[in-house]
C-alpha positions as a Python dict, from the first residue, in 0.01 Angstrom:
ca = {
    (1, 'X'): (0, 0, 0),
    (2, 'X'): (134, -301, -164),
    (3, 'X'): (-173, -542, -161),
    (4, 'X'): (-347, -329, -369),
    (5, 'X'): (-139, -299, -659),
    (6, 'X'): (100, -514, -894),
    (7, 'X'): (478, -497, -790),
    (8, 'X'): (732, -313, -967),
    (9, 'X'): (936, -690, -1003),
    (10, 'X'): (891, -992, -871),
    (11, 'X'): (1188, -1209, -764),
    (12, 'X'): (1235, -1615, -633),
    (13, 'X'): (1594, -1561, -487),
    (14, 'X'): (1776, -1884, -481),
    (15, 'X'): (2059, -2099, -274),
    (16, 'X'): (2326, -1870, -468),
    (17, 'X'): (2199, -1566, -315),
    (18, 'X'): (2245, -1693, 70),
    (19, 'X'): (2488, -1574, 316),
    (20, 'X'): (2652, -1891, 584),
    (21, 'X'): (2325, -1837, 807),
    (22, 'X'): (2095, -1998, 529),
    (23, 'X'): (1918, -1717, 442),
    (24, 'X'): (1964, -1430, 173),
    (25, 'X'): (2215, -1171, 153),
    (26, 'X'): (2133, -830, 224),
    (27, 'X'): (2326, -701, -68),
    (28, 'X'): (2088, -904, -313),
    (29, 'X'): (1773, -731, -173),
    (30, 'X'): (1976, -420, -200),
    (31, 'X'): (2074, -499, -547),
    (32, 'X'): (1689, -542, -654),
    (33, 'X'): (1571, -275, -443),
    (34, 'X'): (1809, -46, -662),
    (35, 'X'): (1669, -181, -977),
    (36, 'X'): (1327, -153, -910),
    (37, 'X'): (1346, 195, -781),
    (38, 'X'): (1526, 326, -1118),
    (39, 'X'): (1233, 126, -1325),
    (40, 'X'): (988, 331, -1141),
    (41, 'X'): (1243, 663, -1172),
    (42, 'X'): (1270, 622, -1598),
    (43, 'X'): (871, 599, -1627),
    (44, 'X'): (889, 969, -1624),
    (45, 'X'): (1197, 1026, -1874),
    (46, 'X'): (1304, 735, -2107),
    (47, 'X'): (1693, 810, -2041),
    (48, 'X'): (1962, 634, -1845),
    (49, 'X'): (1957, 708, -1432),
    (50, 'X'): (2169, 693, -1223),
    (51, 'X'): (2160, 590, -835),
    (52, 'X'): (2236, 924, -604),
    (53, 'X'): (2079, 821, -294),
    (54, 'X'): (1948, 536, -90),
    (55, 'X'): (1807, 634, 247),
    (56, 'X'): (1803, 489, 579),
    (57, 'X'): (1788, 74, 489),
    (58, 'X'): (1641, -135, 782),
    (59, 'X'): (1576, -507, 732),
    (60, 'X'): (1269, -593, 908),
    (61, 'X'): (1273, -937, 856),
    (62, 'X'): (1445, -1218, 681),
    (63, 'X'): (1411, -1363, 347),
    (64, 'X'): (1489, -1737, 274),
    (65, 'X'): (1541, -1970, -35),
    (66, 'X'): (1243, -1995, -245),
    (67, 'X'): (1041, -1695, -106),
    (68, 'X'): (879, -1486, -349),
    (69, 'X'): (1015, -1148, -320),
    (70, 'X'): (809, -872, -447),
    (71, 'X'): (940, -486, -500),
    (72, 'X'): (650, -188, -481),
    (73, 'X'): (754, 163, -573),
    (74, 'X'): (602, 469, -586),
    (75, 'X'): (769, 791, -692),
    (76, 'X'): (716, 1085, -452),
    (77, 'X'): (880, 1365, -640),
    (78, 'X'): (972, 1494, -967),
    (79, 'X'): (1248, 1742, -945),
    (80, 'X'): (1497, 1932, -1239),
    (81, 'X'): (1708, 1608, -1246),
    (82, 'X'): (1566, 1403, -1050),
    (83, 'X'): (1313, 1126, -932),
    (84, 'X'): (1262, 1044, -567),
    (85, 'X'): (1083, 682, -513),
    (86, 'X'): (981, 499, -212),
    (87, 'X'): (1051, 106, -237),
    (88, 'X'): (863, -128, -15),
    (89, 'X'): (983, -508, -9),
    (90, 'X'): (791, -780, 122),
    (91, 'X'): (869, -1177, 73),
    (92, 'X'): (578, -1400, 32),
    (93, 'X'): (726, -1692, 198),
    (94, 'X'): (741, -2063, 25),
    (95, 'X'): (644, -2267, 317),
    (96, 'X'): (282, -2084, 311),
    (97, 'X'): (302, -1903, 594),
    (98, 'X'): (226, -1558, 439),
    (99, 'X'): (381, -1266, 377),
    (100, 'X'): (623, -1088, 561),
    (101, 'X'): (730, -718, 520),
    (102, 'X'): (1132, -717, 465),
    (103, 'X'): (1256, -369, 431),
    (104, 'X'): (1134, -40, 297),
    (105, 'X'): (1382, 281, 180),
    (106, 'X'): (1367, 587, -48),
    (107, 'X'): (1627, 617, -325),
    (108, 'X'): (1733, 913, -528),
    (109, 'X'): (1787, 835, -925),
    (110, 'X'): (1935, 1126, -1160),
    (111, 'X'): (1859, 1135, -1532),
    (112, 'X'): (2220, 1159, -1706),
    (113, 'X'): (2300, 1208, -2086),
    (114, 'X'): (2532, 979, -2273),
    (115, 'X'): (2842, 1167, -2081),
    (116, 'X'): (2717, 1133, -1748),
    (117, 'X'): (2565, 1490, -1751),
    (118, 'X'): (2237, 1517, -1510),
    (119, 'X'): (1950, 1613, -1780),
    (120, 'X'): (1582, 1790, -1693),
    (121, 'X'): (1351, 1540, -1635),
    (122, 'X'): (1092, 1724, -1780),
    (123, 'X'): (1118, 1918, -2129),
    (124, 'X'): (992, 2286, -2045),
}
């Protein structure tokens, strides 16, 4: 899925993002896994979302200092209120060695007014 189209965003994560093992926290993948997922969630409704749901989060492999981290999403459904998206995270790593799938999930995001209210996604 992800070689054959441009990622969602593209991150170098960095010595401040590493936990005492050396290698990066898996809050900061979570953390950029949640903001590409909403990216791909307000393409279909220029509004603020909101997070509701991150499934099932398994890290498949590590990501280290200087790898390229790249973010694919895809939304898979369009309901009143909401967007589901699949996220697929793979680190391309710095020492050459290729590319390494790191962890893959499906997050919920809600369209919400300015109060907080969940709006239709799409304008019947």
């Amino acid at each position: 899925m992800a070689e054959s189209r441009e990622p969602t965003i593209r991150v170098v994560l960095m010595p401040k993002d590493t936990n005492g093992y050396g290698t990066i926290f898996g809050g900061v993948i979570l953390s950029h896994l949640d903001i590409a997922g909403a990216m791909e969630a307000r393409k279909h409704k220029q509004c603020r979302v909101v997070t509701a749901a991150i499934d099932k989060v398994e890290f498949i492999a590590p990501v280290y200092v200087g790898d390229v981290v790249s973010f694919y999403t895809q939304t898979l459904k369009i309901g009143r209120t909401s967007v589901t998206v699949e996220i697929h995270v793979e680190a391309e790593r710095l020492d050459g060695s290729g590319t390494a799938a790191v962890t893959e999930a499906q997050a919920v995001y809600v369209a919400v007014d300015e109060g907080g209210r969940p709006i239709p996604i799409l304008e019947s």
